[in-house]
Amino acid sequence: MTATSYITVRAAVAAVQAAVLLLLLAESHVTMAVTCAPTQLAPCAKAISSSSPPSKLCCTRIKQQRPCLCKYIKNPSLRGYVTSPNAKKVAKICRVPIPRC
């Protein structure tokens, strides 16, 4: 792979991640005492889109949003973001299992 191709692929991946993040910011649901709002996972975007470790805030938010994860997984616009390898890695580091829905 040439350097130009590599940069193009990285730019495309970044664009897809940004689009998914925008979808997360636009989507919200309400469940019992937890407000399901994908925007609450915004502090995790850097960790999910790179090899950075998740912040304490990211882990707190994933734990708070855990009851909502099945809704996010069932949403075709959000599924790829929540079930990506990096998202799974972040969830594991934060000790939040990704549910089977």
mmCIF file with all atom_site columns, C-alpha atoms in Angstrom:
data_model
loop_
_atom_site.group_PDB
_atom_site.id
_atom_site.type_symbol
_atom_site.label_atom_id
_atom_site.label_alt_id
_atom_site.label_comp_id
_atom_site.label_asym_id
_atom_site.label_entity_id
_atom_site.label_seq_id
_atom_site.pdbx_PDB_ins_code
_atom_site.Cartn_x
_atom_site.Cartn_y
_atom_site.Cartn_z
_atom_site.occupancy
_atom_site.B_iso_or_equiv
_atom_site.pdbx_formal_charge
_atom_site.auth_seq_id
_atom_site.auth_comp_id
_atom_site.auth_asym_id
_atom_site.auth_atom_id
_atom_site.pdbx_PDB_model_num
ATOM 1   C CA . MET A 1 1   ? 0.000   0.000   0.000  1.00 0.00 ? 1   MET A CA 1
ATOM 2   C CA . THR A 1 2   ? 1.435   3.367   -0.945 1.00 0.00 ? 2   THR A CA 1
ATOM 3   C CA . ALA A 1 3   ? 1.588   6.248   1.502  1.00 0.00 ? 3   ALA A CA 1
ATOM 4   C CA . THR A 1 4   ? -1.099  8.088   -0.446 1.00 0.00 ? 4   THR A CA 1
ATOM 5   C CA . SER A 1 5   ? -3.432  5.068   -0.354 1.00 0.00 ? 5   SER A CA 1
ATOM 6   C CA . TYR A 1 6   ? -2.825  4.647   3.357  1.00 0.00 ? 6   TYR A CA 1
ATOM 7   C CA . ILE A 1 7   ? -3.653  8.308   4.015  1.00 0.00 ? 7   ILE A CA 1
ATOM 8   C CA . THR A 1 8   ? -6.794  8.025   1.869  1.00 0.00 ? 8   THR A CA 1
ATOM 9   C CA . VAL A 1 9   ? -7.953  4.932   3.782  1.00 0.00 ? 9   VAL A CA 1
ATOM 10  C CA . ARG A 1 10  ? -7.263  6.623   7.132  1.00 0.00 ? 10  ARG A CA 1
ATOM 11  C CA . ALA A 1 11  ? -9.185  9.708   6.009  1.00 0.00 ? 11  ALA A CA 1
ATOM 12  C CA . ALA A 1 12  ? -12.143 7.557   4.931  1.00 0.00 ? 12  ALA A CA 1
ATOM 13  C CA . VAL A 1 13  ? -12.150 5.736   8.268  1.00 0.00 ? 13  VAL A CA 1
ATOM 14  C CA . ALA A 1 14  ? -12.025 9.041   10.124 1.00 0.00 ? 14  ALA A CA 1
ATOM 15  C CA . ALA A 1 15  ? -14.904 10.381  8.031  1.00 0.00 ? 15  ALA A CA 1
ATOM 16  C CA . VAL A 1 16  ? -17.044 7.320   8.784  1.00 0.00 ? 16  VAL A CA 1
ATOM 17  C CA . GLN A 1 17  ? -16.274 7.594   12.498 1.00 0.00 ? 17  GLN A CA 1
ATOM 18  C CA . ALA A 1 18  ? -17.193 11.274  12.453 1.00 0.00 ? 18  ALA A CA 1
ATOM 19  C CA . ALA A 1 19  ? -20.466 10.504  10.678 1.00 0.00 ? 19  ALA A CA 1
ATOM 20  C CA . VAL A 1 20  ? -21.333 7.832   13.239 1.00 0.00 ? 20  VAL A CA 1
ATOM 21  C CA . LEU A 1 21  ? -20.515 10.214  16.063 1.00 0.00 ? 21  LEU A CA 1
ATOM 22  C CA . LEU A 1 22  ? -22.876 12.767  14.530 1.00 0.00 ? 22  LEU A CA 1
ATOM 23  C CA . LEU A 1 23  ? -25.576 10.105  14.393 1.00 0.00 ? 23  LEU A CA 1
ATOM 24  C CA . LEU A 1 24  ? -24.916 9.364   18.038 1.00 0.00 ? 24  LEU A CA 1
ATOM 25  C CA . LEU A 1 25  ? -25.297 13.006  18.877 1.00 0.00 ? 25  LEU A CA 1
ATOM 26  C CA . ALA A 1 26  ? -28.640 13.158  17.082 1.00 0.00 ? 26  ALA A CA 1
ATOM 27  C CA . GLU A 1 27  ? -30.177 9.992   18.576 1.00 0.00 ? 27  GLU A CA 1
ATOM 28  C CA . SER A 1 28  ? -31.865 9.728   21.984 1.00 0.00 ? 28  SER A CA 1
ATOM 29  C CA . HIS A 1 29  ? -34.180 7.341   23.785 1.00 0.00 ? 29  HIS A CA 1
ATOM 30  C CA . VAL A 1 30  ? -35.637 7.113   27.272 1.00 0.00 ? 30  VAL A CA 1
ATOM 31  C CA . THR A 1 31  ? -35.491 3.948   29.377 1.00 0.00 ? 31  THR A CA 1
ATOM 32  C CA . MET A 1 32  ? -36.689 3.739   32.966 1.00 0.00 ? 32  MET A CA 1
ATOM 33  C CA . ALA A 1 33  ? -34.384 5.844   35.143 1.00 0.00 ? 33  ALA A CA 1
ATOM 34  C CA . VAL A 1 34  ? -31.630 6.057   32.522 1.00 0.00 ? 34  VAL A CA 1
ATOM 35  C CA . THR A 1 35  ? -31.839 8.555   29.709 1.00 0.00 ? 35  THR A CA 1
ATOM 36  C CA . CYS A 1 36  ? -30.550 6.752   26.647 1.00 0.00 ? 36  CYS A CA 1
ATOM 37  C CA . ALA A 1 37  ? -28.573 9.381   24.833 1.00 0.00 ? 37  ALA A CA 1
ATOM 38  C CA . PRO A 1 38  ? -25.700 8.291   22.598 1.00 0.00 ? 38  PRO A CA 1
ATOM 39  C CA . THR A 1 39  ? -24.287 11.785  23.061 1.00 0.00 ? 39  THR A CA 1
ATOM 40  C CA . GLN A 1 40  ? -23.336 10.661  26.557 1.00 0.00 ? 40  GLN A CA 1
ATOM 41  C CA . LEU A 1 41  ? -20.736 8.404   24.944 1.00 0.00 ? 41  LEU A CA 1
ATOM 42  C CA . ALA A 1 42  ? -18.957 11.312  23.231 1.00 0.00 ? 42  ALA A CA 1
ATOM 43  C CA . PRO A 1 43  ? -16.097 11.217  25.791 1.00 0.00 ? 43  PRO A CA 1
ATOM 44  C CA . CYS A 1 44  ? -15.295 7.744   24.407 1.00 0.00 ? 44  CYS A CA 1
ATOM 45  C CA . ALA A 1 45  ? -14.938 8.839   20.776 1.00 0.00 ? 45  ALA A CA 1
ATOM 46  C CA . LYS A 1 46  ? -11.179 9.369   20.965 1.00 0.00 ? 46  LYS A CA 1
ATOM 47  C CA . ALA A 1 47  ? -10.557 5.989   22.599 1.00 0.00 ? 47  ALA A CA 1
ATOM 48  C CA . ILE A 1 48  ? -12.821 4.197   20.127 1.00 0.00 ? 48  ILE A CA 1
ATOM 49  C CA . SER A 1 49  ? -11.331 5.873   17.068 1.00 0.00 ? 49  SER A CA 1
ATOM 50  C CA . SER A 1 50  ? -7.698  5.451   18.128 1.00 0.00 ? 50  SER A CA 1
ATOM 51  C CA . SER A 1 51  ? -5.529  3.359   20.387 1.00 0.00 ? 51  SER A CA 1
ATOM 52  C CA . SER A 1 52  ? -5.861  5.832   23.267 1.00 0.00 ? 52  SER A CA 1
ATOM 53  C CA . PRO A 1 53  ? -7.000  4.369   26.573 1.00 0.00 ? 53  PRO A CA 1
ATOM 54  C CA . PRO A 1 54  ? -10.503 5.394   27.680 1.00 0.00 ? 54  PRO A CA 1
ATOM 55  C CA . SER A 1 55  ? -10.746 8.242   30.154 1.00 0.00 ? 55  SER A CA 1
ATOM 56  C CA . LYS A 1 56  ? -12.362 7.883   33.550 1.00 0.00 ? 56  LYS A CA 1
ATOM 57  C CA . LEU A 1 57  ? -15.280 9.958   32.220 1.00 0.00 ? 57  LEU A CA 1
ATOM 58  C CA . CYS A 1 58  ? -15.646 7.591   29.256 1.00 0.00 ? 58  CYS A CA 1
ATOM 59  C CA . CYS A 1 59  ? -15.864 4.568   31.552 1.00 0.00 ? 59  CYS A CA 1
ATOM 60  C CA . THR A 1 60  ? -18.373 6.353   33.783 1.00 0.00 ? 60  THR A CA 1
ATOM 61  C CA . ARG A 1 61  ? -20.552 7.170   30.795 1.00 0.00 ? 61  ARG A CA 1
ATOM 62  C CA . ILE A 1 62  ? -20.414 3.638   29.382 1.00 0.00 ? 62  ILE A CA 1
ATOM 63  C CA . LYS A 1 63  ? -21.465 2.288   32.765 1.00 0.00 ? 63  LYS A CA 1
ATOM 64  C CA . GLN A 1 64  ? -24.334 4.786   32.920 1.00 0.00 ? 64  GLN A CA 1
ATOM 65  C CA . GLN A 1 65  ? -25.445 3.940   29.379 1.00 0.00 ? 65  GLN A CA 1
ATOM 66  C CA . ARG A 1 66  ? -25.128 0.146   29.825 1.00 0.00 ? 66  ARG A CA 1
ATOM 67  C CA . PRO A 1 67  ? -28.947 -0.344  30.004 1.00 0.00 ? 67  PRO A CA 1
ATOM 68  C CA . CYS A 1 68  ? -29.157 1.382   26.614 1.00 0.00 ? 68  CYS A CA 1
ATOM 69  C CA . LEU A 1 69  ? -26.527 -0.626  24.750 1.00 0.00 ? 69  LEU A CA 1
ATOM 70  C CA . CYS A 1 70  ? -29.034 -3.106  23.268 1.00 0.00 ? 70  CYS A CA 1
ATOM 71  C CA . LYS A 1 71  ? -31.041 -0.215  21.837 1.00 0.00 ? 71  LYS A CA 1
ATOM 72  C CA . TYR A 1 72  ? -27.874 1.178   20.284 1.00 0.00 ? 72  TYR A CA 1
ATOM 73  C CA . ILE A 1 73  ? -26.877 -2.241  18.923 1.00 0.00 ? 73  ILE A CA 1
ATOM 74  C CA . LYS A 1 74  ? -30.336 -2.747  17.397 1.00 0.00 ? 74  LYS A CA 1
ATOM 75  C CA . ASN A 1 75  ? -30.161 0.659   15.703 1.00 0.00 ? 75  ASN A CA 1
ATOM 76  C CA . PRO A 1 76  ? -28.505 0.139   12.279 1.00 0.00 ? 76  PRO A CA 1
ATOM 77  C CA . SER A 1 77  ? -27.044 3.650   12.434 1.00 0.00 ? 77  SER A CA 1
ATOM 78  C CA . LEU A 1 78  ? -25.307 2.972   15.751 1.00 0.00 ? 78  LEU A CA 1
ATOM 79  C CA . ARG A 1 79  ? -24.544 -0.761  15.668 1.00 0.00 ? 79  ARG A CA 1
ATOM 80  C CA . GLY A 1 80  ? -21.174 -0.439  13.939 1.00 0.00 ? 80  GLY A CA 1
ATOM 81  C CA . TYR A 1 81  ? -19.998 2.128   16.423 1.00 0.00 ? 81  TYR A CA 1
ATOM 82  C CA . VAL A 1 82  ? -21.011 0.146   19.519 1.00 0.00 ? 82  VAL A CA 1
ATOM 83  C CA . THR A 1 83  ? -19.817 -3.237  18.263 1.00 0.00 ? 83  THR A CA 1
ATOM 84  C CA . SER A 1 84  ? -16.573 -2.187  16.584 1.00 0.00 ? 84  SER A CA 1
ATOM 85  C CA . PRO A 1 85  ? -13.384 -3.904  17.799 1.00 0.00 ? 85  PRO A CA 1
ATOM 86  C CA . ASN A 1 86  ? -12.150 -0.684  19.414 1.00 0.00 ? 86  ASN A CA 1
ATOM 87  C CA . ALA A 1 87  ? -15.508 -0.094  21.142 1.00 0.00 ? 87  ALA A CA 1
ATOM 88  C CA . LYS A 1 88  ? -15.367 -3.631  22.520 1.00 0.00 ? 88  LYS A CA 1
ATOM 89  C CA . LYS A 1 89  ? -11.818 -3.001  23.720 1.00 0.00 ? 89  LYS A CA 1
ATOM 90  C CA . VAL A 1 90  ? -12.875 0.228   25.466 1.00 0.00 ? 90  VAL A CA 1
ATOM 91  C CA . ALA A 1 91  ? -15.849 -1.529  27.077 1.00 0.00 ? 91  ALA A CA 1
ATOM 92  C CA . LYS A 1 92  ? -13.594 -4.337  28.290 1.00 0.00 ? 92  LYS A CA 1
ATOM 93  C CA . ILE A 1 93  ? -11.101 -1.884  29.807 1.00 0.00 ? 93  ILE A CA 1
ATOM 94  C CA . CYS A 1 94  ? -14.033 -0.117  31.498 1.00 0.00 ? 94  CYS A CA 1
ATOM 95  C CA . ARG A 1 95  ? -15.369 -3.498  32.691 1.00 0.00 ? 95  ARG A CA 1
ATOM 96  C CA . VAL A 1 96  ? -18.674 -3.120  30.911 1.00 0.00 ? 96  VAL A CA 1
ATOM 97  C CA . PRO A 1 97  ? -19.723 -6.213  28.960 1.00 0.00 ? 97  PRO A CA 1
ATOM 98  C CA . ILE A 1 98  ? -21.247 -5.652  25.543 1.00 0.00 ? 98  ILE A CA 1
ATOM 99  C CA . PRO A 1 99  ? -24.649 -7.378  25.770 1.00 0.00 ? 99  PRO A CA 1
ATOM 100 C CA . ARG A 1 100 ? -25.935 -10.013 23.370 1.00 0.00 ? 100 ARG A CA 1
ATOM 101 C CA . CYS A 1 101 ? -29.222 -8.620  22.177 1.00 0.00 ? 101 CYS A CA 1
#
